[in-house]
Coordinates of C-alpha atoms in Angstrom, one line a residue:
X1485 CA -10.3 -37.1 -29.2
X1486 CA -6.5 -36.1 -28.5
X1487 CA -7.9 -32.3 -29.6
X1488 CA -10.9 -32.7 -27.2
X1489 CA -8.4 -34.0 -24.6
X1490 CA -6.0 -31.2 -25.6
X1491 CA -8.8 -28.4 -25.3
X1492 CA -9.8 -29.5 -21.5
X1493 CA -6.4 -29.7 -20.3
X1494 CA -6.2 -25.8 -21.8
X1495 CA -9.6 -24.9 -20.0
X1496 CA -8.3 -26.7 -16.8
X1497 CA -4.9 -24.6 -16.7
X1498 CA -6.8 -21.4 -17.5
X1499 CA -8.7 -21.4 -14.7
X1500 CA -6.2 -23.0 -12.5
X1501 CA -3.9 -19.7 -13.3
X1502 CA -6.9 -17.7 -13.1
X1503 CA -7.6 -19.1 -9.2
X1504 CA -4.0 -18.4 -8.6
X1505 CA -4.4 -14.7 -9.5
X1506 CA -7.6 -14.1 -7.9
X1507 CA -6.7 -15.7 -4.4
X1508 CA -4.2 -13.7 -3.4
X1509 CA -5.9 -10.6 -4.8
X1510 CA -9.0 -11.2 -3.1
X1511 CA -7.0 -11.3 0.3
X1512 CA -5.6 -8.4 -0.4
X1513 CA -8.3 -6.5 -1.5
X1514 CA -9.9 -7.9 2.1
X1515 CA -7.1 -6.4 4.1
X1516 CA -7.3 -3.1 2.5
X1517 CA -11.3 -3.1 3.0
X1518 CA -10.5 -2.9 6.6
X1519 CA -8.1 0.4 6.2
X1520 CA -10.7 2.0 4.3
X1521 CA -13.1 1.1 7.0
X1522 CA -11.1 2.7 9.6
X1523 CA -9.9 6.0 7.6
X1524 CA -14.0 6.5 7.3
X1525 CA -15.8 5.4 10.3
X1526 CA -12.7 6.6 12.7
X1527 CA -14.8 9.0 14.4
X1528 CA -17.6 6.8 15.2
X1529 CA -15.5 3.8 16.3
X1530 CA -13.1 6.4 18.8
X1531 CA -16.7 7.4 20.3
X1532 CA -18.1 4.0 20.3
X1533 CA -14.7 2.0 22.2
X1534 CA -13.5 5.0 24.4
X1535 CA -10.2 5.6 22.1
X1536 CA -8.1 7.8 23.5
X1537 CA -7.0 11.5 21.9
X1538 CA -3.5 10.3 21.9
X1539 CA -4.1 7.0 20.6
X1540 CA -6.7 8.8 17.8
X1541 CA -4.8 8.1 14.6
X1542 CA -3.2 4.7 15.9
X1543 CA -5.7 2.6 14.3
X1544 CA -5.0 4.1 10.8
X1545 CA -1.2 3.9 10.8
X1546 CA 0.0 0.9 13.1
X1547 CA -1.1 -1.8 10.9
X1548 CA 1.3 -0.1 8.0
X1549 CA 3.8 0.3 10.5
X1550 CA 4.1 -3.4 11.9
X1551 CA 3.4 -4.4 8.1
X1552 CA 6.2 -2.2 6.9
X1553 CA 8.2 -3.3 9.4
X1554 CA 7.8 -7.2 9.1
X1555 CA 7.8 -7.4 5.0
X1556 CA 11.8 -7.9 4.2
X1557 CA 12.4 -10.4 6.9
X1558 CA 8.9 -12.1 6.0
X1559 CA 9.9 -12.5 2.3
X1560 CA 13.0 -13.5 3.0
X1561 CA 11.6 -16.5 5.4
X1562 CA 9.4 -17.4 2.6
X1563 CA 12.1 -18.1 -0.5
X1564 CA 14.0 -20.5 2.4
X1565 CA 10.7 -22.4 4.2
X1566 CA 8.1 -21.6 1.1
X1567 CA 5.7 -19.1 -0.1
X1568 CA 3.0 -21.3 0.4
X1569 CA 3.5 -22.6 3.5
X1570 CA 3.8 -18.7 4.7
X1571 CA 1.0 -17.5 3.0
X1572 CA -1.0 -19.8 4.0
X1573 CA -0.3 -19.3 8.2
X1574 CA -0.6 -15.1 7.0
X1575 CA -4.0 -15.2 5.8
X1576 CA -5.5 -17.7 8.6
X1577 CA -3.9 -14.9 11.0
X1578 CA -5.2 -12.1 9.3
X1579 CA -8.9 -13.7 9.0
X1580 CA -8.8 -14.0 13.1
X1581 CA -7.0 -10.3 14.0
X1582 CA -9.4 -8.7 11.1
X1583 CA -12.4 -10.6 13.2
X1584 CA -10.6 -9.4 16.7
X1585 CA -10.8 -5.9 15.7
X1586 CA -14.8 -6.1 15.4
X1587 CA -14.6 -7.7 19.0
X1588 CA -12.2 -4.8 20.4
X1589 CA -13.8 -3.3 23.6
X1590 CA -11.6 -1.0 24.0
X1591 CA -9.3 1.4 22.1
X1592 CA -6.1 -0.1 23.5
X1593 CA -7.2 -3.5 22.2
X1594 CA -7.9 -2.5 18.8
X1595 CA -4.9 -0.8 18.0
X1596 CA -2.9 -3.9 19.2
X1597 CA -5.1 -6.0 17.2
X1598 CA -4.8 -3.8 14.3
X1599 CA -0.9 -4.3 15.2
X1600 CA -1.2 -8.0 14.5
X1601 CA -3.1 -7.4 11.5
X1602 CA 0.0 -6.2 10.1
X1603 CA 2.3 -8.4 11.0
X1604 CA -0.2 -11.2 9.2
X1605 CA -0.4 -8.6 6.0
X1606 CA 3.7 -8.7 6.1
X1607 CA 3.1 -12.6 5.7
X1608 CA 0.8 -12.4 2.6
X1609 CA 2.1 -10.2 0.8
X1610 CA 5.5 -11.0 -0.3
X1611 CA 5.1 -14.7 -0.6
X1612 CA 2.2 -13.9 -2.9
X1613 CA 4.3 -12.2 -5.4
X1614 CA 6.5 -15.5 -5.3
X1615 CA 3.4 -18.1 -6.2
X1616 CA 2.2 -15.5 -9.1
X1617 CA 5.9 -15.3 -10.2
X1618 CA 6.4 -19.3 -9.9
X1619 CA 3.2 -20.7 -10.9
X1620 CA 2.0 -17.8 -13.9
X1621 CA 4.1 -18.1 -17.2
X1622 CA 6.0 -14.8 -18.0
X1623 CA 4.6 -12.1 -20.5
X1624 CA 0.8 -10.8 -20.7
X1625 CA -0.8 -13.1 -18.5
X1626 CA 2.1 -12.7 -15.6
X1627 CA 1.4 -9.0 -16.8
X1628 CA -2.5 -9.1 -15.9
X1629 CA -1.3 -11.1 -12.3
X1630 CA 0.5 -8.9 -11.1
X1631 CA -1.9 -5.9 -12.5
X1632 CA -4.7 -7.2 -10.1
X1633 CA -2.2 -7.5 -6.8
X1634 CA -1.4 -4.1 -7.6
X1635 CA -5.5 -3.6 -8.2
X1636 CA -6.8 -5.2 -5.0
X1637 CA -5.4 -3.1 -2.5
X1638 CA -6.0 0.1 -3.7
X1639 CA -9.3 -1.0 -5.0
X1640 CA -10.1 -2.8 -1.4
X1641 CA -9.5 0.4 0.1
X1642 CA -12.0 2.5 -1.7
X1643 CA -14.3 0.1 -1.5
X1644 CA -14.1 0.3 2.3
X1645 CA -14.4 3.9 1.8
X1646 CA -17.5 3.6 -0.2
X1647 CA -19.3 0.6 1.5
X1648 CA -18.7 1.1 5.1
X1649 CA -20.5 4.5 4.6
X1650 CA -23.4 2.6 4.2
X1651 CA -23.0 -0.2 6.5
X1652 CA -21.8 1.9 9.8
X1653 CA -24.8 4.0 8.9
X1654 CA -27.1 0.8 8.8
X1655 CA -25.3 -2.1 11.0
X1656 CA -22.3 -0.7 12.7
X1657 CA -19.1 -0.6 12.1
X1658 CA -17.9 -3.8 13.7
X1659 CA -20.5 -5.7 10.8
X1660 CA -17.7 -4.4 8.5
X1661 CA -14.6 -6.4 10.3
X1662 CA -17.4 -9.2 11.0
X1663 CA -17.7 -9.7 7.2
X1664 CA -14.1 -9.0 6.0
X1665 CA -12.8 -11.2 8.6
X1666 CA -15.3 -14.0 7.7
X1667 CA -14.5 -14.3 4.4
X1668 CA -10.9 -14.2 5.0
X1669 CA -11.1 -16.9 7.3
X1670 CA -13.2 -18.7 3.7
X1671 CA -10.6 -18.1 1.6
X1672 CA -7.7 -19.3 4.0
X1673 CA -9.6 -22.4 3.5
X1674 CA -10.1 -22.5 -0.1
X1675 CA -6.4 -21.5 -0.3
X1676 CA -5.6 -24.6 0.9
X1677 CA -6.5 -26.1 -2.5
X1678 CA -5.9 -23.0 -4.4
X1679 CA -2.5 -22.2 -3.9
X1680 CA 0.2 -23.9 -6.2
X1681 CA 2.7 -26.5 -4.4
X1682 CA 5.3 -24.5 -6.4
X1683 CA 8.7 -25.4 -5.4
X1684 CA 11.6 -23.2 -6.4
X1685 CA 15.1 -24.0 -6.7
X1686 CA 17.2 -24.2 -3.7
X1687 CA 13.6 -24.5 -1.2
X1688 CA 14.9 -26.6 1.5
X1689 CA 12.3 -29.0 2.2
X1690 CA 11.0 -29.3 6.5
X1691 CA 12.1 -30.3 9.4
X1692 CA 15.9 -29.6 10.7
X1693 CA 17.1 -28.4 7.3
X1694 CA 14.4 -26.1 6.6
X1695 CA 15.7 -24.5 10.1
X1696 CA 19.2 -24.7 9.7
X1697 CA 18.5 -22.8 6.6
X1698 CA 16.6 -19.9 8.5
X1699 CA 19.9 -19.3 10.9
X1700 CA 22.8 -19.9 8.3
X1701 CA 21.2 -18.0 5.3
X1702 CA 18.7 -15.3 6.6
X1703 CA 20.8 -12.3 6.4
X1704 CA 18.7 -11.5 10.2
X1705 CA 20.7 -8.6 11.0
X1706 CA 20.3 -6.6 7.3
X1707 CA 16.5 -7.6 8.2
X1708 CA 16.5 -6.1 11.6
X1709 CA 18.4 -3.2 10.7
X1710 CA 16.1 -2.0 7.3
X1711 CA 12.8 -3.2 9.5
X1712 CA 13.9 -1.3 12.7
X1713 CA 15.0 1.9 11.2
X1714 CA 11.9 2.0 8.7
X1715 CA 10.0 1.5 11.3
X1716 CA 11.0 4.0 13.9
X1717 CA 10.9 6.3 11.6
X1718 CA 6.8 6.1 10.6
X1719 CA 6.2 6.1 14.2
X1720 CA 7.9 9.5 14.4
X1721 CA 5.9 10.3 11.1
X1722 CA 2.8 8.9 13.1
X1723 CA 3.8 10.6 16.7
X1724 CA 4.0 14.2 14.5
X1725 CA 1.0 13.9 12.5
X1726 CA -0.9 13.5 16.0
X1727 CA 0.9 16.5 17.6
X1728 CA 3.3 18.6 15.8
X1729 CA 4.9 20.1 18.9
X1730 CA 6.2 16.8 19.6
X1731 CA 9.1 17.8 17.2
X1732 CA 10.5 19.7 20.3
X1733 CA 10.9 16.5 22.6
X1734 CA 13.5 15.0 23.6
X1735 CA 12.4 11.0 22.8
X1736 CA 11.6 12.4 19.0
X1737 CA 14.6 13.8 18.2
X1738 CA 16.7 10.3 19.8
X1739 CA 14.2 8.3 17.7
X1740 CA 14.4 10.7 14.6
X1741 CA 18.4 10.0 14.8
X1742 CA 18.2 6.2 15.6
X1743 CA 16.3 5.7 12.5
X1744 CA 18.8 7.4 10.6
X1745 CA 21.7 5.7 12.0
X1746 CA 19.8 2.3 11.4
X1747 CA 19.4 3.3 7.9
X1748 CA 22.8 4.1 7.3
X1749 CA 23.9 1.3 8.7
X1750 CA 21.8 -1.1 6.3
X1751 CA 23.7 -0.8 2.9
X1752 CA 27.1 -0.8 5.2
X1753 CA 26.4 -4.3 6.4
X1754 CA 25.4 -5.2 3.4
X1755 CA 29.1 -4.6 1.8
X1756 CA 30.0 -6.4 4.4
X1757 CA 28.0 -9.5 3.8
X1758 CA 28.7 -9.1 0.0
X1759 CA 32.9 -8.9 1.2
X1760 CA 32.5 -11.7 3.2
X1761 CA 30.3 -14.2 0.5
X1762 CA 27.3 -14.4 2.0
X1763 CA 24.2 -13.8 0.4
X1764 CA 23.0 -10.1 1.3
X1765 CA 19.4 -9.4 1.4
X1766 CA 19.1 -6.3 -0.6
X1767 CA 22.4 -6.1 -2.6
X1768 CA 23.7 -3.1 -2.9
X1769 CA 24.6 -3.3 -6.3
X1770 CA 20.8 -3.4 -7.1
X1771 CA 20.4 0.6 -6.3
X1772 CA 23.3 1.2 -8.9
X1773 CA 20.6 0.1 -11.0
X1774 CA 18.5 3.3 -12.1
X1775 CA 15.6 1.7 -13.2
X1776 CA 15.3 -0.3 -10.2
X1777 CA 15.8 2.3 -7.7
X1778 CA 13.7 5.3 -9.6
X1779 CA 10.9 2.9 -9.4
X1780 CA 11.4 2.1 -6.0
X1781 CA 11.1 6.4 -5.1
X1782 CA 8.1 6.5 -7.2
X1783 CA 6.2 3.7 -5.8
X1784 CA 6.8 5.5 -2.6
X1785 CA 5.6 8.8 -3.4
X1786 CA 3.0 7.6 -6.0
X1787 CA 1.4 5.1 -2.8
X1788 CA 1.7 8.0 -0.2
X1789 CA 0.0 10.5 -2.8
X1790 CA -3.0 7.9 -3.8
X1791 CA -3.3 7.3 -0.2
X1792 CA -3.2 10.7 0.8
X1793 CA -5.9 11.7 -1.6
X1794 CA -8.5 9.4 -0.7
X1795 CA -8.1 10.5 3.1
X1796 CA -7.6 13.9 2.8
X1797 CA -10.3 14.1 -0.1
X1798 CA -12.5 12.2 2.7
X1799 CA -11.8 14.5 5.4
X1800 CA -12.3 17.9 3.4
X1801 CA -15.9 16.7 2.1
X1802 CA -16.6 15.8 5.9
X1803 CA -15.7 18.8 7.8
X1804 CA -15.5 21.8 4.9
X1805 CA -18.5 21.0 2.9
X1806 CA -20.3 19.3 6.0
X1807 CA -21.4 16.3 3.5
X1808 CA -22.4 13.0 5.6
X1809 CA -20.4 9.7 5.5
X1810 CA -22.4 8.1 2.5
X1811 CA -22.6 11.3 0.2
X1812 CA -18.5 11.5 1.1
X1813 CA -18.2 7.4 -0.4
X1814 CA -20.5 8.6 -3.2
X1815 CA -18.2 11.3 -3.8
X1816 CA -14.9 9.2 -3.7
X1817 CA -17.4 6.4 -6.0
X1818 CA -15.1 7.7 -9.3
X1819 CA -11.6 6.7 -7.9
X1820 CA -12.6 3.5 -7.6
X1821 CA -13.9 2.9 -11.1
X1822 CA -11.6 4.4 -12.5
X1823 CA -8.9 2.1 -10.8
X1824 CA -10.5 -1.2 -11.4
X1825 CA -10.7 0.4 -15.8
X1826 CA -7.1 1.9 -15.1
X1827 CA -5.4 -2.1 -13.7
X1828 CA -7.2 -4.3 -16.3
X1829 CA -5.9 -2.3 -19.0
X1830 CA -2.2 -1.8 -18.0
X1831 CA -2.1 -5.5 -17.4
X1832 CA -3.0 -6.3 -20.9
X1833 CA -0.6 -3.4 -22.8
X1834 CA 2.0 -2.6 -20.4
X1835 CA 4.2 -4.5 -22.5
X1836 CA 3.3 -2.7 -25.6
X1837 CA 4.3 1.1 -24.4
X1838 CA 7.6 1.9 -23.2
X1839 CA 7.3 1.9 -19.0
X1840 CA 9.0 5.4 -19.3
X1841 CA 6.1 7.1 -21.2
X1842 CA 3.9 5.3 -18.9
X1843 CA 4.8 6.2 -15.7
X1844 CA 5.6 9.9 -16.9
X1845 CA 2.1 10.2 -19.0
X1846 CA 0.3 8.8 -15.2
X1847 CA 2.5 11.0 -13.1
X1848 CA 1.5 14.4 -14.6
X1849 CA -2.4 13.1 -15.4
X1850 CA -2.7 12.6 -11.6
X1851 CA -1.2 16.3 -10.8
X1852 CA -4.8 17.3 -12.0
X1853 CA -6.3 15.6 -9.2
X1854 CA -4.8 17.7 -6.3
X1855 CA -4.4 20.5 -8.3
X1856 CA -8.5 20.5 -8.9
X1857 CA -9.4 19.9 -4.8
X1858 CA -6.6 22.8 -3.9
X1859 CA -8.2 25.1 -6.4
X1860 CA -12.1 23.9 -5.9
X1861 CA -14.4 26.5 -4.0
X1862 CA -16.5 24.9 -1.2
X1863 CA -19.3 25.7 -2.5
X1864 CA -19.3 25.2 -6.1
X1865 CA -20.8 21.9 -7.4
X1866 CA -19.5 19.0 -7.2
X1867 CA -19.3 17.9 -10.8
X1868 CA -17.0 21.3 -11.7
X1869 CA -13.9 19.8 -10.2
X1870 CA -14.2 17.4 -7.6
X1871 CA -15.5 15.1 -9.4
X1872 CA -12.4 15.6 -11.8
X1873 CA -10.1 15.0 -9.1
X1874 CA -11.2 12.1 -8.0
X1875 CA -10.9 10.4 -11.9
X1876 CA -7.6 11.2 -12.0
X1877 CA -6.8 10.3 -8.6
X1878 CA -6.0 6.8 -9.2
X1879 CA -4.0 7.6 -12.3
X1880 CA -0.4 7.4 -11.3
X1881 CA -0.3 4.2 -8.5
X1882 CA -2.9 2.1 -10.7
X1883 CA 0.3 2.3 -13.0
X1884 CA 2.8 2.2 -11.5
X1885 CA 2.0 -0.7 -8.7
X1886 CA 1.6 -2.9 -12.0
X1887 CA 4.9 -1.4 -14.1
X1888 CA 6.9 -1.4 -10.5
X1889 CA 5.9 -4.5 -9.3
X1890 CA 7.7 -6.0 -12.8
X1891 CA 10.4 -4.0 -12.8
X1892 CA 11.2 -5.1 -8.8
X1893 CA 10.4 -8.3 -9.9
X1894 CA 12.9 -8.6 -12.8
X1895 CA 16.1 -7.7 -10.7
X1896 CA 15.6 -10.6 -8.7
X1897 CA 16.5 -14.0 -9.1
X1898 CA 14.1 -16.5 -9.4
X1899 CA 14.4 -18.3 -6.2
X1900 CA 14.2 -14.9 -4.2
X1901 CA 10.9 -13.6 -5.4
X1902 CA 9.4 -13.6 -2.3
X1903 CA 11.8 -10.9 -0.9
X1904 CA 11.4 -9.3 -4.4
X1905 CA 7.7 -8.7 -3.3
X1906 CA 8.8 -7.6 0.1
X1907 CA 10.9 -4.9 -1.1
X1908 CA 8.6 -3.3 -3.5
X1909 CA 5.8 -3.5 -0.6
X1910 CA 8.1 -2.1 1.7
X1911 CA 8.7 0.8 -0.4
X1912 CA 5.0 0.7 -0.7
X1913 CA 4.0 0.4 2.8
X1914 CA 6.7 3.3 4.2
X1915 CA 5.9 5.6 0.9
X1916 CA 2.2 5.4 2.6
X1917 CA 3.6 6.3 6.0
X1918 CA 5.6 9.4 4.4
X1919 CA 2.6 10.3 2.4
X1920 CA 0.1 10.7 4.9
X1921 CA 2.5 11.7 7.9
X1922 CA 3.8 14.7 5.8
X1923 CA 0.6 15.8 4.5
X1924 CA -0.5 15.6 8.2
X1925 CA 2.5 17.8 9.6
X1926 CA 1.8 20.0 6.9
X1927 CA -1.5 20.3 7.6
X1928 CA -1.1 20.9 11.2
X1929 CA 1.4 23.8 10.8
X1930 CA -0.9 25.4 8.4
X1931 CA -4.2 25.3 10.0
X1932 CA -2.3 27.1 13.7
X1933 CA -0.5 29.5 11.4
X1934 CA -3.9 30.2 10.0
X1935 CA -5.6 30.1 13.1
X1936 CA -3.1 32.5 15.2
X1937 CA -3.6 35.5 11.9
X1938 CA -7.0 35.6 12.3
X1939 CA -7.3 35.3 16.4
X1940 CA -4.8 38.6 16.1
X1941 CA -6.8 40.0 13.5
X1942 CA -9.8 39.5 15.6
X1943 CA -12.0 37.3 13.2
X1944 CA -15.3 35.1 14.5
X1945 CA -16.1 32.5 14.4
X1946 CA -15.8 31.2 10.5
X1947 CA -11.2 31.5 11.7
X1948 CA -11.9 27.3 12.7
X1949 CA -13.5 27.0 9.0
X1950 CA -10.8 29.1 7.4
X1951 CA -8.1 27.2 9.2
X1952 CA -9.7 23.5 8.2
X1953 CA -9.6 24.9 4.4
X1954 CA -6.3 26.5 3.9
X1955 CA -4.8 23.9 5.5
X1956 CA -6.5 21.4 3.1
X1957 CA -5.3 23.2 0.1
X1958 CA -1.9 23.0 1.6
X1959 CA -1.5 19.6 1.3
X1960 CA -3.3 19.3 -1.6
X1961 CA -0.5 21.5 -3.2
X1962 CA 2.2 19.4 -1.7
X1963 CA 0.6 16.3 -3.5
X1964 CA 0.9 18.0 -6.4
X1965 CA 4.7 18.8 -5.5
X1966 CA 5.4 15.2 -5.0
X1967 CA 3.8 13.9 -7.9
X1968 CA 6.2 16.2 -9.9
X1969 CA 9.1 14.7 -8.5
X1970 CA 7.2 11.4 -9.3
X1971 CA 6.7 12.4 -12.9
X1972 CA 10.7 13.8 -13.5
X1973 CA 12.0 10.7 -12.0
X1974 CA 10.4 8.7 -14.9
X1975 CA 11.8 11.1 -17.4
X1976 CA 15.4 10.6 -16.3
X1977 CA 14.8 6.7 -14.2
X1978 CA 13.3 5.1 -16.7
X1979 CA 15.0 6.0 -19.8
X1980 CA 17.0 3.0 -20.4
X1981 CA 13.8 0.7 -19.0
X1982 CA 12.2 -0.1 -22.1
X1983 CA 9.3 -2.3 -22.5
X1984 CA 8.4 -4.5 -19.3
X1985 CA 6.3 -7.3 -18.7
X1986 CA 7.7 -9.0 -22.4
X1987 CA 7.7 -13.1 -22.4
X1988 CA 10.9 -14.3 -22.4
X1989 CA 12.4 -17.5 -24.5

């Protein structure tokens, strides 16, 4: 009997940690369906609401840019009030915006809803690091936890891309927010039994305390400062990548320098905090740490690379090979796969390989995917490189996001894992920004440069095609530049990393 008894309690935890992985991945995996949605039905839904030119590429880059913005003060909230408690109001929130956006009837509307969407996303994801990190013992299984957070968003995301081909074809593409904000709004309820009551040290409880708490220890003014200056500078990222003359205005260039001054001004408060004996929200000291801050720069290249990809990858099967929305998701099928193979596997031997080896082996694999779509003739098949490209794809961020994630994790105390998770999102989130707002400059410059040599040489009508192409290869190339970077930073960051993800006595 006591073994029978013994055996059910060990089936009862299993599946209570199991639960406690897959909520917060399912949420996640449910936001990024909705970005996926957007980066391929954008045309369609700018036609169907009215969106204006200038407000073309809002839709795809405000919810990152309000999440972004939002994640270091949001974590920070959640180790004082309570991971729970926040996650809990952030995926109610995001259920309703994610069901707005469906409702939008105008342009203007759905960018502001997609707005809020982020701000509920800077809610979620932090304080779900802190329940997986309280409430999953350390080693493997932690391992495999936070190898599907890092899964769900990347794999939510090609799934959009893949599924709302098919559904925007067949039942519109406000059926797509209808059903990713339904089910969120189910699993905010489920969560509500779901979610551990963990309680980490030093938690203040409710009421008064829990608020005195908010003004004496939130460092508010580091979290203003980092927020602020990240995120004025992805809406200058954003502004460019709409219209690259803008560089020339007057309001860029004050915005350009704010940001920088912000930035600057982050780590000086934070000596100053430090100095004074109060608790400083990103310590300085922590970027002394190579480990810690190489993995940081990686995540951020690795997320805007695997990001850029999919879109770019996307957008050259649209308008160079002319291929329809669902033979473009059929075409970007492979990523996904291979990211769903790539996740479960790093979760169960990352802490068998040295993360150096790891990363670096990932980095240079993904290269080949870039490299194969800048070298790939339009009209060759699709099986001689493309689809190449798109198995390696995933490579470098379905590794890293896992290997990171533990890594950011680790140089945090216990009782701050919340803000762990915000950092290593905000990296995330603003690597994503860079990514795709580079690419997009880049692609920009080359496609007028391209454009204004064959209007002087006096070409037809195939200059427009010859423009869209070179400028595709561009950026393809500078993916593979900054997945170099990504891959030498391992060599020399992570040499003193050793083995992550090991259970500690």
């Amino acid at each position: 009997m006591p073994d029978q008894e013994l055996a059910h309690r060990s089936r009862k935890s299993t599946l209570r940690i199991a639960l406690i992985i897959l909520q917060p991945s399912l949420v996640n995996f449910l936001s990024s369906f909705t970005n996926g949605v957007i980066t391929v039905g954008l045309p369609i839904i700018s036609r169907s609401i009215a969106l204006p030119r200038e407000l073309y590429l809002w839709p795809t880059s405000v919810c990152g840019l309000t999440s972004g913005a939002m994640l270091l003060l949001a974590g920070a909230i959640a180790d004082i009030v309570g991971a729970r408690i926040v996650d809990l109001v952030g995926i109610f929130l995001l259920g309703c915006f994610t069901l707005a956006c469906g409702l939008s009837a105008t342009g203007v509307q759905l960018v502001i809803f997609r707005a809020f969407q982020g701000i509920a996303t800077s809610m979620h994801l932090p304080a779900s690091v802190a329940l997986v990190a309280a409430a999953v013992p350390q080693g493997r299984t932690r391992n495999i936890g936070f190898a599907c957070l890092g899964l769900s968003q990347p794999l939510g995301f090609s799934v959009g891309l893949v599924v709302s081909g098919i559904m925007i074809e067949r039942t519109g593409w406000r059926s797509c927010f209808y059903l990713a904000g339904g089910a969120m709004l189910v699993t905010a309820i489920t969560a509500i039994w779901t979610l551990p009551r963990v309680k980490l040290e030093g938690q203040a409880v409710t009421g008064l305390r829990t608020l005195r708490r908010l003004y004496m220890e939130l460092d508010w003014i580091g979290g203003m400062l980092a927020s602020a200056g990240l995120a004025i500078l992805s809406y200058v990222l954003a502004v460019l990548s709409a219209d690259l003359q803008s560089i020339h205005s007057a309001s860029t260039a004050c915005l350009l320098a704010v940001s920088f001054v912000l930035l600057v001004a982050f780590p000086v408060w934070m000596h100053i905090r430090e100095k004074a004996g109060k608790p400083a929200l990103v310590p300085n000291a922590l970027w002394k740490n190579t480990p810690f801050a190489s993995t940081c720069v990686m995540v951020a290249l690795s997320n805007g690379v695997c990001n850029s990809i999919e879109l770019f990858s996307s957008l050259y099967f649209q308008e160079v090979q002319s291929r329809s929305i669902l033979t473009t998701s059929l075409y970007l099928l492979p990523n996904l796969l291979t990211g769903v193979c790539l996740n479960m596997l790093v979760g169960s031997f990352v802490d068998r390989m040295p993360a150096r080896w790891l990363v670096v082996t990932s980095s240079f694999l993904c290269i080949l995917s870039p490299l194969g779509m800048s070298l790939v003739n339009p009209s060759w098949s699709y099986w001689y490189l493309e689809f190449w490209a798109q198995i390696f794809a995933p490579f470098s961020s379905d590794v890293l996001f896992t290997v990171g994630l533990i890594i950011v994790s680790d140089q945090f105390p216990e009782k701050t894992q919340a803000l762990a998770g915000a950092v290593f999102n905000t990296v995330a989130q603003f690597g994503m920004s860079l990514g795709i707002g580079t690419c997009q400059v880049v692609s920009l410059a080359v496609m007028a440069k391209t454009e204004s040599q064959e209007s002087k040489e006096g070409a037809s009508g195939e200059s427009e095609h010859a423009a869209v192409l070179n400028s595709y290869r561009a950026v393809f190339f500078l993916m593979c530049g900054y997945m170099t970077i990504c891959g030498f930073l391992a060599i020399f960051g992570l040499r003193k990393a050793g083995k992550v993800g090991l259970k500690r006595e």
